Amino acid sequence: MDDNPAVHQEMVTTSEEQSQPNPVGCNKYRRLLLVVFSFSLFAAALGLGVYSHLQKTADPWTSQWKSAAPPCLSPACIRASEHFSAAMDPFSHPCDYFLFACGTGGSSTSARRHSVKRISNEDRGELDKKREVRMRRETDVQGKSDGWLVKFPDRKTALLKTIKEILEAPEEGVSMSAAEQKAKKYFKTCMDAESPEKVGSKPFLTLLQQLGGWAVSNGWNQTDFNTTLALLMSQYSTFPFFSVYVGSDPGEEQTASDQHYIQIDEPHFQFPIDWNSKTQKSKASSRYLRPFYMACGQYLDLLGVPSSETTQHCGLYVSLSTTLALATAPLHYRLSQKLLYHRITIKELQTQAPGIDWLACLNATFQPLPISQSDLVLVHNLPYIIHMSQTISEWQVQHELMGTGPLHTYMIFSLLHTLIPALDSRFFQTMRNFSIATGDTEEMPRWLRCVQQMERGFDTLLSQAISERHAQKEAEELTHDVYSSLKKKLTDLIWRDDRSSAFILNKIKPLNPRLSTKTNNVSHAELNHLYAEVVLSEEDFFSNYLQMLVLEKKSRSRLLSHGTQTDGLSVTPSISGNNIIFPVGMFVSPFFHSSYPRALNYGTLGSLMAKDLLHLLLPDLHTKANNPELESMCIWSHYLSVTKDPGWVGTFSLSPFEQQEVWMQYSALQVALDAYKMSFTRHPEDSSLSGLSYIHLFLSSFTKVTCDVDSYHEFMPFEPSFLVTVLCSDSRFCPKPLTCVNKSQSYPHEMCQSRTLH
């Protein structure tokens, strides 16, 4: 390069001179640039507008689900907001959210009564060990769960509360059928605690005389054993020596019209029964026999029986009760010995258990349906039935000449326990005191007892009322979306072999999801006819209760005669023929409401439905597909990587049962989210609660309902909230990943994430 300044100055000057534009050409050039620039701005704005519109039209889910949502201000939403708080937002404290325990006590006892027949003793011990470690890790964050406000009730309690609201709703300005008016009157008289107190034991004593008296009061007419038994079974829904109900055979191949059978099982004994696993024998728990004997004496005293009669008759009553209990067996044993659903004709049953006149008793129970000796019944513990028959025959011979009538006394005591809800409070308190002595300290509120009574006789009416008020088109859409998402989930399964794949797909392919209203729909005129013979009193609850027992009998007969009839007051789906029936009892608050944000409906009831379906349709999937093992171990390894501490010794692995449960819980979250995406794509408008975005509310709802209600939660090796952590490792699903400083979290999507969500 030349360093001469003169040369450089000349070069610059020349360049500047050459670059001077022509004034006329410059103006034209500027105008052209202005036109081009304006057009470019217009085109860009138009392009962005079109692109934005196309994006929203093509996939509103992607563009809106993380955004703020308008609040839902309906009365149902305001009540639902009580269940949520800041602690429910997983993104407010990502470092410890997945360690949160579900709250003191966890799920309710009734919600956790789940038969875990696939857990061996070894697996159970391993599960307990994991749970202890988990609880030790959760100690320092347990107090934070106080932010979880009102707990969700279990699903059955929620249904009963909904029924209570229907029965208590004001009648002014509401057009009600005659049947519904009768139901409201029954509930009102049941809730009247003072009416039974005015009459004391007189109603039962009057009924007792109509039945021929009993030996306890020296006024017994020596009525025939089987005649009395048939009468108690048919008119008073009392089954002293065995229970009778109606249902299908789960081992029978599903057909378009399911066959329903009379089913015979052990009775409900009033005292706890101990099971000896070594001898495989039962016996009445000895520490409760004295309180049981004392309760017997108190009942006799309330009925005006002289104390001189107590020792003999209560002694015989306790002796007969404990003798019958010897042949009972817990469910797990009967299952292992294949004692459930034993098919036998009534004629064969009569031969093996001749102490009962089976044809006469069953004909009386299911009048006016004809029952014949060739009809099949399902027996759930034939050894007990045989033992019971032998005991009855022996006691008839031993005590016939003595005139003590212990079999008849036993039946009358059974009737007394059936009728205690309609008697004065002294009888109920005697029963309650014995329950407390056996460890049952939880007292049921009066409204709950009344609603449970009505379930037995007014079931068809209540199911219809719930359907009209709650199970509207939103319920059908939720059902359709969840089932469609579940079937799509099946396309991701890695089958162990073609036979397994064919078995599952052929099982599920013909099934159609349907609300129970589609199979049980009844008009108001039909309801009025169904309850036409019911005449209720404003003050005499005892007579009302007797009519309710007759309604219960009619309900059993209808179920036996209509094979496709389903229980609308159930809270879980079932298979009937080629249909998966979703009972209307599922679609109640706080899990579902037509005015709720769909994020709440799909996050709560949608995820519960998905879990129900997975357990119903794929109970042994870990034997047929690899997904439970692969995906659950991926999730488990990440859980260990972010929670292990120096106090840990060794590592834990998941049992096959736990692998399947982890997979089902995570799959249910994915299925419910995918179902919500379907709904959101169709209807982008939605609302929310507590200022949460759509996805916030969905994930919070899933965690809340899983903690409070899900009966399978206790079999998980970690809290279900961790599944939200795994899902949110992909930022496409959540506003931000659930990660925190100094925590190594890496989630390979190809292993733990489902393609159905992408």
Tab-separated table of N, CA and C in Angstrom, residues 517-653:
chain	number	residue	atom	x	y	z
A	517	THR	N	-76.632	-43.791	30.749
A	517	THR	CA	-77.951	-43.275	30.371
A	517	THR	C	-78.407	-43.833	29.039
A	518	LYS	N	-77.463	-44.259	28.204
A	518	LYS	CA	-77.831	-44.794	26.901
A	518	LYS	C	-78.440	-46.182	27.013
A	519	THR	N	-78.138	-46.902	28.099
A	519	THR	CA	-78.689	-48.237	28.299
A	519	THR	C	-79.782	-48.264	29.352
A	520	ASN	N	-79.799	-47.256	30.222
A	520	ASN	CA	-80.753	-47.250	31.341
A	520	ASN	C	-81.728	-46.087	31.286
A	521	ASN	N	-81.869	-45.441	30.143
A	521	ASN	CA	-82.696	-44.248	30.078
A	521	ASN	C	-84.157	-44.576	30.375
A	522	VAL	N	-84.735	-43.854	31.323
A	522	VAL	CA	-86.110	-44.089	31.757
A	522	VAL	C	-86.852	-42.760	31.730
A	523	SER	N	-88.069	-42.770	31.194
A	523	SER	CA	-88.866	-41.542	31.140
A	523	SER	C	-89.508	-41.271	32.496
A	524	HIS	N	-90.012	-40.042	32.669
A	524	HIS	CA	-90.690	-39.693	33.915
A	524	HIS	C	-91.933	-40.550	34.113
A	525	ALA	N	-92.630	-40.834	33.022
A	525	ALA	CA	-93.831	-41.674	33.130
A	525	ALA	C	-93.472	-43.080	33.608
A	526	GLU	N	-92.363	-43.616	33.091
A	526	GLU	CA	-91.929	-44.950	33.517
A	526	GLU	C	-91.489	-44.938	34.979
A	527	LEU	N	-90.842	-43.853	35.402
A	527	LEU	CA	-90.443	-43.748	36.804
A	527	LEU	C	-91.667	-43.691	37.714
A	528	ASN	N	-92.659	-42.921	37.325
A	528	ASN	CA	-93.882	-42.837	38.129
A	528	ASN	C	-94.556	-44.193	38.255
A	529	HIS	N	-94.554	-44.952	37.154
A	529	HIS	CA	-95.154	-46.290	37.193
A	529	HIS	C	-94.339	-47.221	38.084
A	530	LEU	N	-93.011	-47.075	38.020
A	530	LEU	CA	-92.134	-47.944	38.798
A	530	LEU	C	-92.360	-47.778	40.294
A	531	TYR	N	-92.637	-46.559	40.722
A	531	TYR	CA	-92.823	-46.273	42.150
A	531	TYR	C	-94.286	-45.997	42.501
A	532	ALA	N	-95.200	-46.459	41.640
A	532	ALA	CA	-96.621	-46.161	41.841
A	532	ALA	C	-97.159	-46.762	43.137
A	533	GLU	N	-96.662	-47.935	43.531
A	533	GLU	CA	-97.196	-48.617	44.705
A	533	GLU	C	-96.607	-48.087	46.017
A	534	VAL	N	-95.657	-47.196	45.919
A	534	VAL	CA	-95.024	-46.647	47.126
A	534	VAL	C	-95.896	-45.529	47.692
A	535	VAL	N	-96.343	-45.714	48.910
A	535	VAL	CA	-97.135	-44.705	49.606
A	535	VAL	C	-96.409	-44.376	50.907
A	536	LEU	N	-95.868	-43.186	50.974
A	536	LEU	CA	-95.021	-42.812	52.108
A	536	LEU	C	-95.773	-41.956	53.115
A	537	SER	N	-95.394	-42.134	54.370
A	537	SER	CA	-95.986	-41.381	55.461
A	537	SER	C	-95.105	-40.191	55.810
A	538	GLU	N	-95.731	-39.105	56.264
A	538	GLU	CA	-94.976	-37.914	56.671
A	538	GLU	C	-94.269	-38.130	58.007
A	539	GLU	N	-94.795	-39.041	58.836
A	539	GLU	CA	-94.285	-39.186	60.202
A	539	GLU	C	-93.778	-40.583	60.529
A	540	ASP	N	-94.303	-41.608	59.875
A	540	ASP	CA	-93.945	-42.991	60.225
A	540	ASP	C	-92.782	-43.461	59.360
A	541	PHE	N	-91.557	-43.184	59.806
A	541	PHE	CA	-90.395	-43.580	59.012
A	541	PHE	C	-90.219	-45.095	58.991
A	542	PHE	N	-90.639	-45.800	60.031
A	542	PHE	CA	-90.483	-47.248	60.069
A	542	PHE	C	-91.220	-47.897	58.896
A	543	SER	N	-92.445	-47.483	58.639
A	543	SER	CA	-93.190	-48.055	57.510
A	543	SER	C	-92.568	-47.642	56.181
A	544	ASN	N	-92.034	-46.413	56.119
A	544	ASN	CA	-91.341	-45.976	54.901
A	544	ASN	C	-90.118	-46.849	54.636
A	545	TYR	N	-89.407	-47.178	55.695
A	545	TYR	CA	-88.198	-47.994	55.555
A	545	TYR	C	-88.554	-49.396	55.060
A	546	LEU	N	-89.654	-49.955	55.543
A	546	LEU	CA	-90.082	-51.274	55.071
A	546	LEU	C	-90.406	-51.236	53.582
A	547	GLN	N	-91.009	-50.151	53.116
A	547	GLN	CA	-91.301	-50.030	51.685
A	547	GLN	C	-90.013	-49.902	50.871
A	548	MET	N	-89.028	-49.230	51.445
A	548	MET	CA	-87.749	-49.129	50.749
A	548	MET	C	-87.121	-50.504	50.571
A	549	LEU	N	-87.267	-51.392	51.564
A	549	LEU	CA	-86.736	-52.750	51.444
A	549	LEU	C	-87.443	-53.528	50.340
A	550	VAL	N	-88.742	-53.293	50.177
A	550	VAL	CA	-89.478	-53.941	49.081
A	550	VAL	C	-88.982	-53.413	47.739
A	551	LEU	N	-88.688	-52.113	47.669
A	551	LEU	CA	-88.124	-51.544	46.443
A	551	LEU	C	-86.769	-52.164	46.121
A	552	GLU	N	-85.994	-52.431	47.146
A	552	GLU	CA	-84.691	-53.071	46.935
A	552	GLU	C	-84.862	-54.446	46.309
A	553	LYS	N	-85.876	-55.167	46.771
A	553	LYS	CA	-86.159	-56.477	46.193
A	553	LYS	C	-86.515	-56.344	44.706
A	554	LYS	N	-87.366	-55.369	44.372
A	554	LYS	CA	-87.747	-55.169	42.977
A	554	LYS	C	-86.547	-54.791	42.127
A	555	SER	N	-85.638	-54.027	42.701
A	555	SER	CA	-84.432	-53.639	41.970
A	555	SER	C	-83.587	-54.861	41.628
A	556	ARG	N	-83.465	-55.799	42.573
A	556	ARG	CA	-82.720	-57.033	42.306
A	556	ARG	C	-83.377	-57.833	41.195
A	557	SER	N	-84.694	-57.917	41.237
A	557	SER	CA	-85.413	-58.683	40.221
A	557	SER	C	-85.247	-58.051	38.844
A	558	ARG	N	-85.289	-56.730	38.769
A	558	ARG	CA	-85.096	-56.059	37.479
A	558	ARG	C	-83.708	-56.334	36.931
A	559	LEU	N	-82.721	-56.296	37.811
A	559	LEU	CA	-81.347	-56.537	37.371
A	559	LEU	C	-81.195	-57.955	36.832
A	560	LEU	N	-81.881	-58.921	37.449
A	560	LEU	CA	-81.796	-60.305	36.985
A	560	LEU	C	-82.510	-60.488	35.654
A	561	SER	N	-83.602	-59.766	35.453
A	561	SER	CA	-84.399	-59.957	34.233
A	561	SER	C	-83.889	-59.145	33.058
A	562	HIS	N	-83.157	-58.038	33.321
A	562	HIS	CA	-82.625	-57.204	32.246
A	562	HIS	C	-81.114	-57.337	32.233
A	563	GLY	N	-80.619	-58.209	31.380
A	563	GLY	CA	-79.189	-58.500	31.364
A	563	GLY	C	-78.319	-57.319	31.002
A	564	THR	N	-78.872	-56.330	30.264
A	564	THR	CA	-78.056	-55.204	29.837
A	564	THR	C	-78.120	-54.043	30.807
A	565	GLN	N	-78.930	-54.153	31.859
A	565	GLN	CA	-79.038	-53.054	32.805
A	565	GLN	C	-77.735	-52.898	33.582
A	566	THR	N	-77.304	-51.673	33.759
A	566	THR	CA	-76.054	-51.406	34.471
A	566	THR	C	-76.317	-50.494	35.651
A	567	ASP	N	-75.367	-50.447	36.534
A	567	ASP	CA	-75.503	-49.668	37.757
A	567	ASP	C	-75.080	-48.231	37.493
A	568	GLY	N	-76.056	-47.336	37.344
A	568	GLY	CA	-75.732	-45.945	37.091
A	568	GLY	C	-75.130	-45.244	38.274
A	569	LEU	N	-75.274	-45.822	39.477
A	569	LEU	CA	-74.736	-45.206	40.686
A	569	LEU	C	-73.374	-45.770	41.052
A	570	SER	N	-72.746	-46.442	40.120
A	570	SER	CA	-71.368	-46.875	40.321
A	570	SER	C	-70.449	-45.687	40.030
A	571	VAL	N	-69.173	-45.831	40.351
A	571	VAL	CA	-68.230	-44.732	40.115
A	571	VAL	C	-67.049	-45.165	39.255
A	572	THR	N	-67.127	-46.353	38.671
A	572	THR	CA	-66.068	-46.830	37.787
A	572	THR	C	-66.691	-47.487	36.563
A	573	PRO	N	-66.011	-47.451	35.422
A	573	PRO	CA	-66.557	-48.066	34.211
A	573	PRO	C	-66.547	-49.585	34.302
A	574	SER	N	-67.366	-50.210	33.471
A	574	SER	CA	-67.442	-51.667	33.417
A	574	SER	C	-67.737	-52.088	31.990
A	575	ILE	N	-67.483	-53.347	31.702
A	575	ILE	CA	-67.751	-53.887	30.372
A	575	ILE	C	-69.093	-54.608	30.390
A	576	SER	N	-69.951	-54.268	29.449
A	576	SER	CA	-71.229	-54.937	29.297
A	576	SER	C	-71.419	-55.251	27.825
A	577	GLY	N	-71.296	-56.536	27.484
A	577	GLY	CA	-71.373	-56.914	26.076
A	577	GLY	C	-70.252	-56.271	25.289
A	578	ASN	N	-70.622	-55.535	24.235
A	578	ASN	CA	-69.635	-54.839	23.411
A	578	ASN	C	-69.485	-53.376	23.799
A	579	ASN	N	-69.957	-53.036	24.977
A	579	ASN	CA	-69.894	-51.649	25.427
A	579	ASN	C	-69.046	-51.517	26.684
A	580	ILE	N	-68.332	-50.394	26.763
A	580	ILE	CA	-67.733	-49.981	28.028
A	580	ILE	C	-68.679	-48.945	28.611
A	581	ILE	N	-69.302	-49.281	29.721
A	581	ILE	CA	-70.316	-48.416	30.303
A	581	ILE	C	-69.668	-47.472	31.314
A	582	PHE	N	-69.888	-46.182	31.112
A	582	PHE	CA	-69.438	-45.165	32.056
A	582	PHE	C	-70.662	-44.698	32.846
A	583	PRO	N	-70.787	-45.110	34.107
A	583	PRO	CA	-71.989	-44.754	34.877
A	583	PRO	C	-72.066	-43.262	35.135
A	584	VAL	N	-73.289	-42.743	35.191
A	584	VAL	CA	-73.467	-41.308	35.416
A	584	VAL	C	-72.949	-40.907	36.790
A	585	GLY	N	-72.812	-41.875	37.692
A	585	GLY	CA	-72.285	-41.571	39.019
A	585	GLY	C	-70.857	-41.074	39.007
A	586	MET	N	-70.151	-41.224	37.879
A	586	MET	CA	-68.781	-40.721	37.777
A	586	MET	C	-68.751	-39.205	37.591
A	587	PHE	N	-69.808	-38.655	36.981
A	587	PHE	CA	-69.759	-37.282	36.496
A	587	PHE	C	-70.356	-36.307	37.508
A	588	VAL	N	-69.751	-36.239	38.664
A	588	VAL	CA	-70.241	-35.368	39.739
A	588	VAL	C	-69.095	-34.511	40.260
A	589	SER	N	-69.458	-33.419	40.918
A	589	SER	CA	-68.461	-32.541	41.535
A	589	SER	C	-67.830	-33.256	42.735
A	590	PRO	N	-66.559	-32.962	43.034
A	590	PRO	CA	-65.697	-31.938	42.429
A	590	PRO	C	-64.873	-32.427	41.246
A	591	PHE	N	-65.185	-33.612	40.721
A	591	PHE	CA	-64.377	-34.182	39.640
A	591	PHE	C	-64.852	-33.741	38.266
A	592	PHE	N	-66.110	-33.304	38.195
A	592	PHE	CA	-66.657	-32.952	36.888
A	592	PHE	C	-67.847	-32.022	37.080
A	593	HIS	N	-67.949	-31.046	36.197
A	593	HIS	CA	-69.148	-30.199	36.139
A	593	HIS	C	-69.177	-29.567	34.754
A	594	SER	N	-70.361	-29.410	34.219
A	594	SER	CA	-70.476	-28.880	32.855
A	594	SER	C	-69.954	-27.451	32.746
A	595	SER	N	-69.924	-26.706	33.848
A	595	SER	CA	-69.423	-25.327	33.809
A	595	SER	C	-67.942	-25.220	34.146
A	596	TYR	N	-67.302	-26.326	34.549
A	596	TYR	CA	-65.873	-26.298	34.872
A	596	TYR	C	-65.049	-25.952	33.633
A	597	PRO	N	-63.861	-25.383	33.818
A	597	PRO	CA	-62.885	-25.356	32.726
A	597	PRO	C	-62.591	-26.792	32.282
A	598	ARG	N	-62.445	-26.969	30.993
A	598	ARG	CA	-62.197	-28.337	30.523
A	598	ARG	C	-60.860	-28.857	31.044
A	599	ALA	N	-59.922	-27.966	31.309
A	599	ALA	CA	-58.645	-28.404	31.885
A	599	ALA	C	-58.869	-29.098	33.214
A	600	LEU	N	-59.847	-28.623	33.978
A	600	LEU	CA	-60.161	-29.247	35.260
A	600	LEU	C	-60.874	-30.579	35.059
A	601	ASN	N	-61.846	-30.632	34.176
A	601	ASN	CA	-62.565	-31.885	33.918
A	601	ASN	C	-61.633	-32.974	33.399
A	602	TYR	N	-60.762	-32.607	32.471
A	602	TYR	CA	-59.871	-33.604	31.870
A	602	TYR	C	-58.728	-33.969	32.820
A	603	GLY	N	-58.263	-33.004	33.611
A	603	GLY	CA	-57.173	-33.296	34.538
A	603	GLY	C	-57.613	-34.150	35.707
A	604	THR	N	-58.859	-33.999	36.147
A	604	THR	CA	-59.355	-34.782	37.278
A	604	THR	C	-60.038	-36.053	36.794
A	605	LEU	N	-61.284	-35.915	36.333
A	605	LEU	CA	-62.028	-37.110	35.935
A	605	LEU	C	-61.407	-37.781	34.722
A	606	GLY	N	-60.863	-36.987	33.792
A	606	GLY	CA	-60.236	-37.591	32.615
A	606	GLY	C	-59.094	-38.517	32.977
A	607	SER	N	-58.246	-38.095	33.911
A	607	SER	CA	-57.119	-38.946	34.310
A	607	SER	C	-57.605	-40.158	35.105
A	608	LEU	N	-58.645	-39.981	35.945
A	608	LEU	CA	-59.205	-41.126	36.673
A	608	LEU	C	-59.813	-42.136	35.714
A	609	MET	N	-60.527	-41.643	34.700
A	609	MET	CA	-61.117	-42.543	33.710
A	609	MET	C	-60.033	-43.321	32.973
A	610	ALA	N	-58.953	-42.627	32.629
A	610	ALA	CA	-57.859	-43.295	31.921
A	610	ALA	C	-57.262	-44.416	32.772
A	611	LYS	N	-57.076	-44.147	34.075
A	611	LYS	CA	-56.549	-45.188	34.967
A	611	LYS	C	-57.539	-46.341	35.094
A	612	ASP	N	-58.818	-46.012	35.231
A	612	ASP	CA	-59.833	-47.062	35.311
A	612	ASP	C	-59.788	-47.961	34.083
A	613	LEU	N	-59.706	-47.353	32.912
A	613	LEU	CA	-59.714	-48.123	31.666
A	613	LEU	C	-58.455	-48.970	31.527
A	614	LEU	N	-57.311	-48.406	31.875
A	614	LEU	CA	-56.064	-49.161	31.768
A	614	LEU	C	-56.087	-50.385	32.678
A	615	HIS	N	-56.587	-50.231	33.908
A	615	HIS	CA	-56.654	-51.366	34.827
A	615	HIS	C	-57.749	-52.348	34.427
A	616	LEU	N	-58.820	-51.841	33.822
A	616	LEU	CA	-59.916	-52.719	33.398
A	616	LEU	C	-59.547	-53.537	32.166
A	617	LEU	N	-58.912	-52.892	31.201
A	617	LEU	CA	-58.657	-53.540	29.912
A	617	LEU	C	-57.292	-54.210	29.832
A	618	LEU	N	-56.318	-53.711	30.590
A	618	LEU	CA	-54.944	-54.220	30.466
A	618	LEU	C	-54.381	-54.623	31.825
A	619	PRO	N	-55.060	-55.492	32.555
A	619	PRO	CA	-54.615	-55.806	33.920
A	619	PRO	C	-53.271	-56.519	33.990
A	620	ASP	N	-52.896	-57.242	32.947
A	620	ASP	CA	-51.636	-57.997	32.951
A	620	ASP	C	-50.765	-57.605	31.762
A	621	LEU	N	-50.734	-56.335	31.454
A	621	LEU	CA	-50.025	-55.899	30.251
A	621	LEU	C	-48.534	-56.196	30.325
A	622	HIS	N	-47.955	-56.185	31.550
A	622	HIS	CA	-46.507	-56.396	31.651
A	622	HIS	C	-46.090	-57.774	31.143
A	623	THR	N	-47.039	-58.694	31.008
A	623	THR	CA	-46.722	-60.027	30.463
A	623	THR	C	-46.852	-60.057	28.950
A	624	LYS	N	-47.388	-58.996	28.358
A	624	LYS	CA	-47.660	-59.007	26.917
A	624	LYS	C	-46.932	-57.911	26.153
A	625	ALA	N	-46.437	-56.869	26.848
A	625	ALA	CA	-45.750	-55.769	26.172
A	625	ALA	C	-44.539	-55.346	26.993
A	626	ASN	N	-43.567	-54.724	26.303
A	626	ASN	CA	-42.326	-54.305	26.965
A	626	ASN	C	-42.409	-52.910	27.570
A	627	ASN	N	-43.418	-52.149	27.189
A	627	ASN	CA	-43.489	-50.750	27.623
A	627	ASN	C	-43.475	-50.556	29.131
A	628	PRO	N	-44.265	-51.331	29.897
A	628	PRO	CA	-44.238	-51.096	31.348
A	628	PRO	C	-42.841	-51.164	31.933
A	629	GLU	N	-42.051	-52.123	31.502
A	629	GLU	CA	-40.697	-52.260	32.044
A	629	GLU	C	-39.792	-51.135	31.557
A	630	LEU	N	-39.787	-50.872	30.247
A	630	LEU	CA	-38.867	-49.876	29.697
A	630	LEU	C	-39.158	-48.478	30.218
A	631	GLU	N	-40.413	-48.056	30.131
A	631	GLU	CA	-40.745	-46.684	30.495
A	631	GLU	C	-40.706	-46.469	32.007
A	632	SER	N	-41.161	-47.462	32.773
A	632	SER	CA	-41.150	-47.288	34.226
A	632	SER	C	-39.724	-47.240	34.767
A	633	MET	N	-38.825	-48.058	34.226
A	633	MET	CA	-37.452	-48.040	34.708
A	633	MET	C	-36.751	-46.739	34.319
A	634	CYS	N	-37.135	-46.186	33.181
A	634	CYS	CA	-36.596	-44.883	32.801
A	634	CYS	C	-37.027	-43.829	33.813
A	635	ILE	N	-38.311	-43.823	34.152
A	635	ILE	CA	-38.831	-42.860	35.124
A	635	ILE	C	-38.200	-43.092	36.492
A	636	TRP	N	-38.096	-44.347	36.878
A	636	TRP	CA	-37.537	-44.681	38.195
A	636	TRP	C	-36.077	-44.260	38.301
A	637	SER	N	-35.302	-44.458	37.252
A	637	SER	CA	-33.883	-44.084	37.297
A	637	SER	C	-33.727	-42.572	37.453
A	638	HIS	N	-34.607	-41.811	36.818
A	638	HIS	CA	-34.541	-40.361	36.973
A	638	HIS	C	-34.958	-39.948	38.369
A	639	TYR	N	-35.922	-40.654	38.910
A	639	TYR	CA	-36.341	-40.342	40.270
A	639	TYR	C	-35.178	-40.564	41.242
A	640	LEU	N	-34.473	-41.664	41.075
A	640	LEU	CA	-33.331	-41.938	41.946
A	640	LEU	C	-32.233	-40.897	41.764
A	641	SER	N	-32.043	-40.442	40.523
A	641	SER	CA	-30.941	-39.511	40.261
A	641	SER	C	-31.163	-38.153	40.904
A	642	VAL	N	-32.410	-37.763	41.128
A	642	VAL	CA	-32.663	-36.435	41.690
A	642	VAL	C	-33.059	-36.481	43.157
A	643	THR	N	-33.198	-37.677	43.730
A	643	THR	CA	-33.633	-37.739	45.126
A	643	THR	C	-32.662	-38.461	46.045
A	644	LYS	N	-31.712	-39.195	45.496
A	644	LYS	CA	-30.849	-39.972	46.378
A	644	LYS	C	-29.961	-39.051	47.210
A	645	ASP	N	-29.688	-39.489	48.437
A	645	ASP	CA	-28.866	-38.701	49.351
A	645	ASP	C	-27.816	-39.608	49.981
A	646	PRO	N	-26.867	-39.040	50.708
A	646	PRO	CA	-25.791	-39.854	51.284
A	646	PRO	C	-26.288	-40.936	52.226
A	647	GLY	N	-27.509	-40.784	52.763
A	647	GLY	CA	-28.023	-41.776	53.702
A	647	GLY	C	-28.527	-43.044	53.046
A	648	TRP	N	-28.585	-43.030	51.725
A	648	TRP	CA	-29.083	-44.216	51.021
A	648	TRP	C	-28.042	-45.330	51.047
A	649	VAL	N	-28.506	-46.528	51.174
A	649	VAL	CA	-27.629	-47.695	51.101
A	649	VAL	C	-28.176	-48.616	50.016
A	650	GLY	N	-27.373	-48.851	48.988
A	650	GLY	CA	-27.817	-49.748	47.932
A	650	GLY	C	-28.824	-49.073	47.011
A	651	THR	N	-29.398	-49.863	46.127
A	651	THR	CA	-30.400	-49.365	45.184
A	651	THR	C	-31.602	-50.290	45.202
A	652	PHE	N	-32.722	-49.741	44.779
A	652	PHE	CA	-33.950	-50.514	44.706
A	652	PHE	C	-34.330	-50.711	43.240
A	653	SER	N	-34.933	-51.822	42.958
A	653	SER	CA	-35.513	-52.052	41.637
A	653	SER	C	-37.009	-52.218	41.812
